[in-house]
CSV table of C-alpha atoms in Angstrom, one decimal:
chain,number,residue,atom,x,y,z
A,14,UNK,CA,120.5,75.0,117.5
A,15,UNK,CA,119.0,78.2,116.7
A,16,UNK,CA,117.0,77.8,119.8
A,17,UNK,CA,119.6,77.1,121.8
A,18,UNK,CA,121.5,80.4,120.5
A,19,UNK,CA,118.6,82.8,121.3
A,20,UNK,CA,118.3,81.0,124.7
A,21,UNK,CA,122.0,81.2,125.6
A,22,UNK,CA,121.9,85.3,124.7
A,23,UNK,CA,118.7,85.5,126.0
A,24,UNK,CA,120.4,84.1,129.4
A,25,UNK,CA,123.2,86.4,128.8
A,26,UNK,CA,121.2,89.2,128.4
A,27,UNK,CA,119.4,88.5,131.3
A,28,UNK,CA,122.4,88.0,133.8
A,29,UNK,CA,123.7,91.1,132.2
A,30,UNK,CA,120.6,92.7,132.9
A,31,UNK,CA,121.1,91.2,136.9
A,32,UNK,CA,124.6,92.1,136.9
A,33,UNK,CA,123.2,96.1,135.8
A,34,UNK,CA,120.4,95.9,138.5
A,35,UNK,CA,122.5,95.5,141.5
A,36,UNK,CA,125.2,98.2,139.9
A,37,UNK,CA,122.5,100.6,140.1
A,38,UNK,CA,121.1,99.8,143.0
A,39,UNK,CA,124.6,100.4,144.5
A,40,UNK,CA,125.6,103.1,142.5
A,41,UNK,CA,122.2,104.8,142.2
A,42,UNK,CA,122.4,105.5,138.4
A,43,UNK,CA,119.1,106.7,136.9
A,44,UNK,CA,119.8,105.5,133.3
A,45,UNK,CA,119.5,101.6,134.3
A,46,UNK,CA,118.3,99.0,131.4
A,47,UNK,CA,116.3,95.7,131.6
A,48,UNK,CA,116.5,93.6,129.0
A,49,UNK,CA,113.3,93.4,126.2
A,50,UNK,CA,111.7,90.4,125.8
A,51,UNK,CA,111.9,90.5,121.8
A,52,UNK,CA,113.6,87.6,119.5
A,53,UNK,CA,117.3,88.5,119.2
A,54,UNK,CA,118.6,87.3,116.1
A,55,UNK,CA,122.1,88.8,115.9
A,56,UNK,CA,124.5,89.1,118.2
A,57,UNK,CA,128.3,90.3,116.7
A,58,UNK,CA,131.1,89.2,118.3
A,59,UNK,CA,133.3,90.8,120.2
A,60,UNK,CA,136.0,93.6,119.2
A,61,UNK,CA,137.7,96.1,121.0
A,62,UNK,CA,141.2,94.6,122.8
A,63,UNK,CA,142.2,96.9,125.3
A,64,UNK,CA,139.9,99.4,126.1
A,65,UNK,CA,139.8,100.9,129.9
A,66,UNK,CA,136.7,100.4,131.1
A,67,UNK,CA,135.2,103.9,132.7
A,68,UNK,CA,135.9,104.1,136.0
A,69,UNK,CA,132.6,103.4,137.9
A,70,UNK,CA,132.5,99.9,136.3
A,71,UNK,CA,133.4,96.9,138.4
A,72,UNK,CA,134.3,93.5,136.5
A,73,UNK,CA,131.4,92.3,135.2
A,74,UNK,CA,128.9,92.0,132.3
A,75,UNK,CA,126.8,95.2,131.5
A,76,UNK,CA,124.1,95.6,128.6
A,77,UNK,CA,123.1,99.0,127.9
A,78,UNK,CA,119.2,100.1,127.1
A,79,UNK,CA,117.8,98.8,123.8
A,80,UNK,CA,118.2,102.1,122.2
A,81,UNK,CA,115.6,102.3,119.2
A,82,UNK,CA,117.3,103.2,115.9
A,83,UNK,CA,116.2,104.1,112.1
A,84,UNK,CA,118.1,100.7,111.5
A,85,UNK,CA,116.5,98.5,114.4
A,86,UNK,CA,116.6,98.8,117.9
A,87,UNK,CA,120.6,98.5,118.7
A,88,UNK,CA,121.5,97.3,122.3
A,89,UNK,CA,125.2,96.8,123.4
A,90,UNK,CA,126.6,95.0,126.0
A,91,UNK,CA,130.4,94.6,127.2
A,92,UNK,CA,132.2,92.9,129.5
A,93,UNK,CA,134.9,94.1,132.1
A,94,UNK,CA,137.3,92.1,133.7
A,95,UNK,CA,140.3,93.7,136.0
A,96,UNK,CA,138.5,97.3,135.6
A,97,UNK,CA,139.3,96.3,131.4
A,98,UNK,CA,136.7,96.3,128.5
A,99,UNK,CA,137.3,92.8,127.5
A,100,UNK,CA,134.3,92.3,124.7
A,101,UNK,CA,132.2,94.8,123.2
A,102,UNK,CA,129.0,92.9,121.9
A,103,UNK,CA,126.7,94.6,119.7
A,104,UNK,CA,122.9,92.5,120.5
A,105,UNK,CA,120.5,93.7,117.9
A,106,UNK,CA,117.0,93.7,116.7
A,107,UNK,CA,117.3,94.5,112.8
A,108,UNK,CA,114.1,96.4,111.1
A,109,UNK,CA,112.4,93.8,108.8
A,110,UNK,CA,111.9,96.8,106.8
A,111,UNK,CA,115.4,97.3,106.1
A,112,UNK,CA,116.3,96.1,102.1
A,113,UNK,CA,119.4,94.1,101.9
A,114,UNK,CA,121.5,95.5,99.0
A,115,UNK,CA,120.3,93.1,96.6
A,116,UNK,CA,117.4,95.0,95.2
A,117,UNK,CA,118.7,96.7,93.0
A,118,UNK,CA,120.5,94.2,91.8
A,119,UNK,CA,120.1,93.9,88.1
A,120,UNK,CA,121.6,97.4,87.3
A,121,UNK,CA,124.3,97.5,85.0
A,122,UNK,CA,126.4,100.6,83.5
A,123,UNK,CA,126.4,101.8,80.1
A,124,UNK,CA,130.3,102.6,78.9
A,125,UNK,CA,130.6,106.0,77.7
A,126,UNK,CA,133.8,107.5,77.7
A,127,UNK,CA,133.3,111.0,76.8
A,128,UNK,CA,133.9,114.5,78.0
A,129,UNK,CA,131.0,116.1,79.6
A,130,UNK,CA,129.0,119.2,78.1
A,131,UNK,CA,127.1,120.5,81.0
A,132,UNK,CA,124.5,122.1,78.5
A,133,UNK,CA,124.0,118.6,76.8
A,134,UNK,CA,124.2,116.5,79.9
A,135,UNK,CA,121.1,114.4,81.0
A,136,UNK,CA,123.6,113.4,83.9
A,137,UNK,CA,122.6,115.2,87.2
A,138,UNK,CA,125.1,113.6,89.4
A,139,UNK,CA,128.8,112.2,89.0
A,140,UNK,CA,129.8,109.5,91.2
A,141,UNK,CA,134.1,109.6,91.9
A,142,UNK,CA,136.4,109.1,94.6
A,143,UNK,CA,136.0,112.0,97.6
A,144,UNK,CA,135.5,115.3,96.6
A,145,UNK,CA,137.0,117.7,98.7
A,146,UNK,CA,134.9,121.4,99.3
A,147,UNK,CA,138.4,123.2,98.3
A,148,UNK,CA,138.4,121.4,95.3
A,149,UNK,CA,134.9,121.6,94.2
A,150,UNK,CA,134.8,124.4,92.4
A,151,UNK,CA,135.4,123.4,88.7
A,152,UNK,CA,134.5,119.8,89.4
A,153,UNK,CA,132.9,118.0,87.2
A,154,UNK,CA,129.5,118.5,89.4
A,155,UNK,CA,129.6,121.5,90.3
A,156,UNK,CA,129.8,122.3,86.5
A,157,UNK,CA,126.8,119.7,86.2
A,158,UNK,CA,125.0,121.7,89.4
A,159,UNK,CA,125.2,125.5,87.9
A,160,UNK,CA,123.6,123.7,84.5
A,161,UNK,CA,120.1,123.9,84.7
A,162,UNK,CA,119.8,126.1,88.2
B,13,UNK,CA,111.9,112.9,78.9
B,14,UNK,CA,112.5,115.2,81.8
B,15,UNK,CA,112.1,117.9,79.7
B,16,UNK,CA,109.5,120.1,81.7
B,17,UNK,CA,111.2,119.6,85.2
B,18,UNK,CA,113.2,121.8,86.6
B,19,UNK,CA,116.8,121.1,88.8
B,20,UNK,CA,117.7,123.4,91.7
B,21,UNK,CA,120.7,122.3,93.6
B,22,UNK,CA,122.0,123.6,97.1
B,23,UNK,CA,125.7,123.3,98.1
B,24,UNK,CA,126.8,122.4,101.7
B,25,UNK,CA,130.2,122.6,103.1
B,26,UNK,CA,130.8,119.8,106.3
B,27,UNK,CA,133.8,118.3,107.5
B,28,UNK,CA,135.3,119.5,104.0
B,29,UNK,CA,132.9,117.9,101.7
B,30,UNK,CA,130.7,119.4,99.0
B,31,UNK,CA,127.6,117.9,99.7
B,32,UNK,CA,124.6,119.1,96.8
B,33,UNK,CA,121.2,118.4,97.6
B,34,UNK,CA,118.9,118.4,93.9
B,35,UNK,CA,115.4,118.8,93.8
B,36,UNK,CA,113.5,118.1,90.9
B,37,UNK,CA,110.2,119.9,90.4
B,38,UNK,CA,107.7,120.7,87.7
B,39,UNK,CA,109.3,123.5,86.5
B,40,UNK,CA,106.0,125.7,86.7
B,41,UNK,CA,106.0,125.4,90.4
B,42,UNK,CA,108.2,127.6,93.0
B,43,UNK,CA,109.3,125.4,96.0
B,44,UNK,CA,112.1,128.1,96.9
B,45,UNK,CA,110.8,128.4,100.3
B,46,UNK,CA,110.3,124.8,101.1
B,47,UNK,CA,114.1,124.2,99.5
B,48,UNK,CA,115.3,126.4,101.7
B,49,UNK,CA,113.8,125.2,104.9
B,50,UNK,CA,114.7,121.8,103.8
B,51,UNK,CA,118.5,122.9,103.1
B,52,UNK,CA,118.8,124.6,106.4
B,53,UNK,CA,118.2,121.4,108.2
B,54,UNK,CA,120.5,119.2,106.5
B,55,UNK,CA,122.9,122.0,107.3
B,56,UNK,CA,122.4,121.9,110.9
B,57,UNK,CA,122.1,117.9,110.5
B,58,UNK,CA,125.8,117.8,109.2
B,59,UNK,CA,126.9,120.2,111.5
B,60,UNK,CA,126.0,118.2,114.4
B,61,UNK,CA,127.1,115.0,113.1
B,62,UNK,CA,130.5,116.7,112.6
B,63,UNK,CA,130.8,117.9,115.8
B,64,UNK,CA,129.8,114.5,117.3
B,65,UNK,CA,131.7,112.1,115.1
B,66,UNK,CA,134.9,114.3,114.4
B,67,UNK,CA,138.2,112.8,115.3
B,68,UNK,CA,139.9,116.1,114.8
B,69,UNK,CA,137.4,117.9,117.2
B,70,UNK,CA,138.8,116.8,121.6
B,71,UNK,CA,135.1,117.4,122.6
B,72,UNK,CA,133.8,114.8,120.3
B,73,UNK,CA,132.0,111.6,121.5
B,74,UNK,CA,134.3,110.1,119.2
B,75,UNK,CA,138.0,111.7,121.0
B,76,UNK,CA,135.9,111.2,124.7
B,77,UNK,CA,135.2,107.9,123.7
B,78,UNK,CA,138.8,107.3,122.6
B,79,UNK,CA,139.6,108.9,126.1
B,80,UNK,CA,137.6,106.5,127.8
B,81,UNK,CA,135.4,109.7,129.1
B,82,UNK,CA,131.8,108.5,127.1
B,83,UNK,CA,130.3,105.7,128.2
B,84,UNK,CA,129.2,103.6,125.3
B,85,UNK,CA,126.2,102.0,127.4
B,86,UNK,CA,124.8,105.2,128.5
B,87,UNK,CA,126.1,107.2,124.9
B,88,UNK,CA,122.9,108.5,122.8
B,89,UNK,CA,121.1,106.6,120.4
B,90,UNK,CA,123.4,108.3,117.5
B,91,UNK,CA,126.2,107.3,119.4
B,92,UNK,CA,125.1,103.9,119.7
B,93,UNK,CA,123.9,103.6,116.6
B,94,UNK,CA,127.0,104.2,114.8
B,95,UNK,CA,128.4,101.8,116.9
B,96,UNK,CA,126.6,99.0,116.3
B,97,UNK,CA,126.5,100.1,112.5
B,98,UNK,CA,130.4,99.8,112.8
B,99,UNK,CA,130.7,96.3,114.2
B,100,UNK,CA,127.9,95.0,111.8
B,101,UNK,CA,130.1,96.4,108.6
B,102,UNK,CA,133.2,95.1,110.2
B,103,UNK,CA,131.2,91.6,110.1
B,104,UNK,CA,129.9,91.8,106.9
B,105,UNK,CA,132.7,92.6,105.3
B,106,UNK,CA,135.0,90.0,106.9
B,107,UNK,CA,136.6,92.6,108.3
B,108,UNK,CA,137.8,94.7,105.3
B,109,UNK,CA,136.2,97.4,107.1
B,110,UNK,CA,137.1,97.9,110.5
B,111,UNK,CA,136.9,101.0,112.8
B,112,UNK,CA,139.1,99.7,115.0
B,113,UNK,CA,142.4,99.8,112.1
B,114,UNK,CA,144.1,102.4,113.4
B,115,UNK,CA,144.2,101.0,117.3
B,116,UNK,CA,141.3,102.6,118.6
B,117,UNK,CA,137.4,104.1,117.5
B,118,UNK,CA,137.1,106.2,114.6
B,119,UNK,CA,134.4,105.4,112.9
B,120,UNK,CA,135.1,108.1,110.2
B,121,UNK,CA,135.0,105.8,107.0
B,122,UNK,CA,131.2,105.0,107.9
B,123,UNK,CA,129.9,108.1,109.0
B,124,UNK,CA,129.5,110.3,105.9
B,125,UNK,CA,127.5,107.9,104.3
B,126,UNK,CA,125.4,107.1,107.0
B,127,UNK,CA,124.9,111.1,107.6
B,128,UNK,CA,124.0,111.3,103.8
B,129,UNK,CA,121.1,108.3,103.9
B,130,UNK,CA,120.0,109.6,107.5
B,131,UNK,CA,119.8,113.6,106.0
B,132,UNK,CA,118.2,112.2,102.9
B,133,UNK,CA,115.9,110.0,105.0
B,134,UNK,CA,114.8,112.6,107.8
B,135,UNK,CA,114.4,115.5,105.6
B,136,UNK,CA,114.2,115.5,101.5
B,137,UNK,CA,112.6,112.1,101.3
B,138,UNK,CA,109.5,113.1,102.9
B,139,UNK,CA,108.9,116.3,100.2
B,140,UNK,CA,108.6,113.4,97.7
B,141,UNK,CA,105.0,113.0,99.1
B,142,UNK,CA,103.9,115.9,97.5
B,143,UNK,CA,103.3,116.0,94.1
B,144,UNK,CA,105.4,119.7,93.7
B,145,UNK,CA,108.3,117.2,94.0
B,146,UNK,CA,109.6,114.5,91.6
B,147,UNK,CA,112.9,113.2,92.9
B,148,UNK,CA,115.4,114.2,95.4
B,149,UNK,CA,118.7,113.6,96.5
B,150,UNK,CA,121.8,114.4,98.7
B,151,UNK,CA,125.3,113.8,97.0
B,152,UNK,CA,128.4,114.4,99.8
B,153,UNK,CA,131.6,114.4,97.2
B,154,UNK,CA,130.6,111.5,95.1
B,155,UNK,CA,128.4,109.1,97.3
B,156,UNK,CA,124.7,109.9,97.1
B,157,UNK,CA,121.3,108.7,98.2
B,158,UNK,CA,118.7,109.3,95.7
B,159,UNK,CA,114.9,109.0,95.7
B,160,UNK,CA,112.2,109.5,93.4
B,161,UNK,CA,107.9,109.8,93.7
B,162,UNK,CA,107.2,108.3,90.1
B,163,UNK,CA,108.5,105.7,87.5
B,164,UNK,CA,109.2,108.5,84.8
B,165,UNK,CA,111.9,109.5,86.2
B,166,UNK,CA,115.4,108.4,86.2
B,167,UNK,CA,118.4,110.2,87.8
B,168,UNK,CA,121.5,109.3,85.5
B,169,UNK,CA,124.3,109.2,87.2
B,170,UNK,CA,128.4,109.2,85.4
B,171,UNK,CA,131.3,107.6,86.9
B,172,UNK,CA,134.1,109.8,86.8
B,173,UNK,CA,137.5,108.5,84.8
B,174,UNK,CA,139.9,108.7,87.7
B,175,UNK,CA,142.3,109.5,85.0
B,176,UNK,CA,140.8,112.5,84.2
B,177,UNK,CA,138.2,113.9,86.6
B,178,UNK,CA,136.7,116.2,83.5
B,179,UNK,CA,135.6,112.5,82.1
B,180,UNK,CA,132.6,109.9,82.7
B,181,UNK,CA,133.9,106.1,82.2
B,182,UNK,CA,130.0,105.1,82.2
B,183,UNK,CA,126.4,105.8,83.4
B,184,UNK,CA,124.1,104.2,85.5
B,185,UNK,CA,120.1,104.9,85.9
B,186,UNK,CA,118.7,104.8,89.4
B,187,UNK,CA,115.2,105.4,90.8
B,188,UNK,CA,115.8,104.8,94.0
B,189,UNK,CA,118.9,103.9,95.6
B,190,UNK,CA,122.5,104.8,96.7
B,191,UNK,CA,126.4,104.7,94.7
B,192,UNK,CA,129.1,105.3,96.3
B,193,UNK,CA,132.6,105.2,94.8
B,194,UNK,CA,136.1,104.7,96.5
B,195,UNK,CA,139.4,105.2,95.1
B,196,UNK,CA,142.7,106.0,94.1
B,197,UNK,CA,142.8,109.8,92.6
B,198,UNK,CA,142.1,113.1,94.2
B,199,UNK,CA,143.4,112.7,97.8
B,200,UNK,CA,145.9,110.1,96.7
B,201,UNK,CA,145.6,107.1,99.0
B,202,UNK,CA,142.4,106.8,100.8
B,203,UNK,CA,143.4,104.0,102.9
B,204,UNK,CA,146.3,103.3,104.5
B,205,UNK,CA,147.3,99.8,103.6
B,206,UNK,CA,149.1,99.1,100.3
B,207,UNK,CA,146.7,97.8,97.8
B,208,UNK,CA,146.2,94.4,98.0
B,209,UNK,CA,144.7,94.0,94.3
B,210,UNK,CA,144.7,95.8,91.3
B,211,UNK,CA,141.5,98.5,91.6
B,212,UNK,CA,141.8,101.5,90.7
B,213,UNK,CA,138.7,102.8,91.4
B,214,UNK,CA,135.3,101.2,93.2
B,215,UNK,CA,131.8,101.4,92.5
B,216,UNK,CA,128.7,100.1,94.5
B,217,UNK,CA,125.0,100.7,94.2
B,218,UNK,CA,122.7,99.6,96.7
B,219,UNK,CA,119.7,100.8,98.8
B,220,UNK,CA,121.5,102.0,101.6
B,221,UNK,CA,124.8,104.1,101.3
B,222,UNK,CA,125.8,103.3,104.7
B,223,UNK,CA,126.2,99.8,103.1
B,224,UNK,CA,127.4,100.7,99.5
B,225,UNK,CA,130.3,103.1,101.0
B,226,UNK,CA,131.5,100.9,103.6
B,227,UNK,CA,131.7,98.0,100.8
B,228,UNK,CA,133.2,100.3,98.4
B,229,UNK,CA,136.2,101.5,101.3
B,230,UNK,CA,136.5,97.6,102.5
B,231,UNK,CA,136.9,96.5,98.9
B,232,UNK,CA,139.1,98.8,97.3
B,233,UNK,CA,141.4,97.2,100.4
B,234,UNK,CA,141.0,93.3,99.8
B,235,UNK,CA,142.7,91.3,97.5
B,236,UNK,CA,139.8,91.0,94.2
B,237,UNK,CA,139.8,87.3,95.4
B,238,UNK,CA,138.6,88.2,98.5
B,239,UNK,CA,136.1,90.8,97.0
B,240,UNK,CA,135.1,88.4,94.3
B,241,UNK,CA,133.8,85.7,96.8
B,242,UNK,CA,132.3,88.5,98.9
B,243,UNK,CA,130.3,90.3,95.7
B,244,UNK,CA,128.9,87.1,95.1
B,245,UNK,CA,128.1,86.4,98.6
B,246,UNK,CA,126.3,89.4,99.2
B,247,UNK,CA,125.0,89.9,95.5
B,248,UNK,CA,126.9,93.1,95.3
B,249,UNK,CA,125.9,95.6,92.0
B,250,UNK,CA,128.8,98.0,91.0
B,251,UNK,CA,131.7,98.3,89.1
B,252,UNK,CA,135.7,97.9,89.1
B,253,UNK,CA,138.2,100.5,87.1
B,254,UNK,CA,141.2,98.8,87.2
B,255,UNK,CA,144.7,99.9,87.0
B,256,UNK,CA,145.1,99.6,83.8
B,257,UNK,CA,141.7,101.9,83.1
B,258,UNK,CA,139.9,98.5,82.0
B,259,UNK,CA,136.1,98.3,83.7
B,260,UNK,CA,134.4,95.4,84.6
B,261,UNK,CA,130.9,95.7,86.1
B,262,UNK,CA,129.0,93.2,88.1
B,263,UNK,CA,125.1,92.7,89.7
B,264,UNK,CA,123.4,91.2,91.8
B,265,UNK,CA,127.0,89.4,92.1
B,266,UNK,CA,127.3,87.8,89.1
B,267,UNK,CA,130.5,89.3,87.1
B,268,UNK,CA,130.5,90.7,83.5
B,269,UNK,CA,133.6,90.4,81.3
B,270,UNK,CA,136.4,93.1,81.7
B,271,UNK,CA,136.1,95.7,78.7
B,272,UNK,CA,139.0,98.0,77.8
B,273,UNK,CA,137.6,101.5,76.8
């Protein structure tokens, strides 16, 4: 099954990478893509409803370069049908390195209601809803940040 | 315990957030110099992400792409990094987060926190390698990424009452790691819909705040069904001030009884 999956985008990565080929062999563009031969284990589906494709595309499918990324390389791929963006599929190769969020998992709060003395404070950072720069000044943090500086 | 280090914070103004970067250092040492170096570069770090990612800005890759004038195949790697970041949290979160709400791109909601891990990532994280240098972080109005180079220390962090923004409801202790909190106070309504539970205020902690902020946006907007099954799902740590200024916290998850303070 899995198999099958990886084969399946595998093939559509490859016609995609076809399809990009004869574009640019037409069209001459320089930035032109093959597909990598690497495991891809992810692919999203589809968004995006009714997005005009760019002019130069014909109907087709197109996968961009494998564009290497802090998070994993990242390599996109959409599909135009009557000169429209009909799927946007993100194909991607995620860092093993990257932690899922459940590392942390164990920490829990301590309740303390309580007004906060800046002087006192072991806090160095206050976590709330956005903060805008206007409103900064007399902010909890900001109090916090002219503390111990 | 921390009582021979020394904090120095520096205060950033992008896309009309405070963002304070603190560095802890011995507090015999003077790293002025390499604070300032360091700042500078986050500076011009946010700057460009604003000026790339701005929906307010018309030469944006986020208003050409909404124009249909950027390519997303042949869009940088930022560009298509973001992207792909945007259709992965729209995924994971079932679709409580979704960059495509308002009709077309705008992947505003995802952005400051991934600018905040990247900044921390590229440029404080690596002073943490030498020893002048204890713990770091970058905290953009209230979402942070935080690092530190030993055990002994601890960055203790308060979530604000969002009844009263002078007041801490609780504290959390972090070596490493990122919170982000969403909700219902200074700006009014951060999200659009009407909300669908009965949140006041969202907290999540995590390793990356690109994840932590989208979850904490996506579930302030599900109903706490929805963000029940999904917490457990995706052992989510954090905590819930609800309406009512009860707090119930949960980790790696698993849910802890409500408490009224």
């Amino acid at each position: 099954m899995y198999k099958k999956i990886i084969a399946g985008l595998l093939s559509l990565a490859i016609a995609g990478a076809i399809v990009l080929d004869v574009f640019y062999t037409f069209f001459g563009q320089p930035k032109a893509t093959t597909t990598t031969n690497k495991n891809k284990t992810t692919t999203n589906s589809a968004t995006s409803s009714s997005t005009t494709a760019p002019n130069q595309y014909q109907d087709g499918t197109y996968t961009g370069e494998a564009t290497e990324t802090e998070y994993g390389d990242v390599q996109l791929k959409i599909n135009v049908v009557g000169g429209k963006i009909t799927t946007i599929d993100v194909l991607k190769y995620p860092n093993d390195e990257r932690k899922s969020e459940s590392i942390n998992a164990k920490v829990l709060p301590t309740y303390k209601q309580e007004a906060l003395s800046a002087q006192s404070s072991h806090i160095q950072q206050v976590s709330g809803a956005t903060e805008t720069y206007k409103g900064f000044k007399g902010s909890l943090q900001d109090a916090l940040n002219q503390a111990e500086d | 315990m921390n009582s021979t280090l020394r904090k120095q914070t520096r205060v950033l103004n992008h896309m009309n957030v405070p963002f304070t970067l603190t560095f802890m250092t011995p507090s015999e040492v003077d790293v002025t110099a390499e604070i300032a170096t360091v700042s500078q570069q986050v500076d011009r770090f946010l700057a460009q992400v604003d000026q790339k990612f701005s929906s307010f800005k018309v030469d944006s890759d986020v208003s050409r792409f909404q124009r249909h004038e950027l390519d997303l195949l042949t869009a940088d790697a930022t560009f298509q990094t973001i992207y792909a970041l945007s259709e992965d949290a729209k995924q994971f979160t079932q679709g409580g987060f979704n960059a495509y709400y308002h009709g077309y791109y705008d992947p505003t909601g995802l952005v400051k926190g991934w600018a905040i891990e990247t900044a921390h990532r590229r440029f404080l994280q690596p002073l943490l390698g030498h020893p002048w240098f204890i713990a770091t972080g970058i905290n953009g109005g209230g979402d942070m990424q935080l690092a530190t180079n030993e055990d002994e220390f601890d960055w203790e962090i308060g979530i604000e009452n969002p009844n009263n923004l002078q007041q801490i409801l609780a504290t959390y202790h972090l070596n490493n790691g990122a919170i982000a909190t969403f909700g219902f106070n200074k700006r009014g309504l951060h999200i659009e819909r009407p909300a669908a539970n009965d949140f006041r205020q969202l907290t999540i902690i995590g390793d990356s705040l690109t994840t932590a902020d989208v979850w904490a946006t996506a579930g302030l907007s599900m109903t706490a069904t929805d963000f029940r099954t999904l917490s457990e799902l995706h052992q989510l740590s954090g905590m819930v001030v609800y309406d009512d200024l009860s707090v119930r916290a949960f980790a790696g998850g698993e849910w802890f009884h409500a408490q009224k303070l």
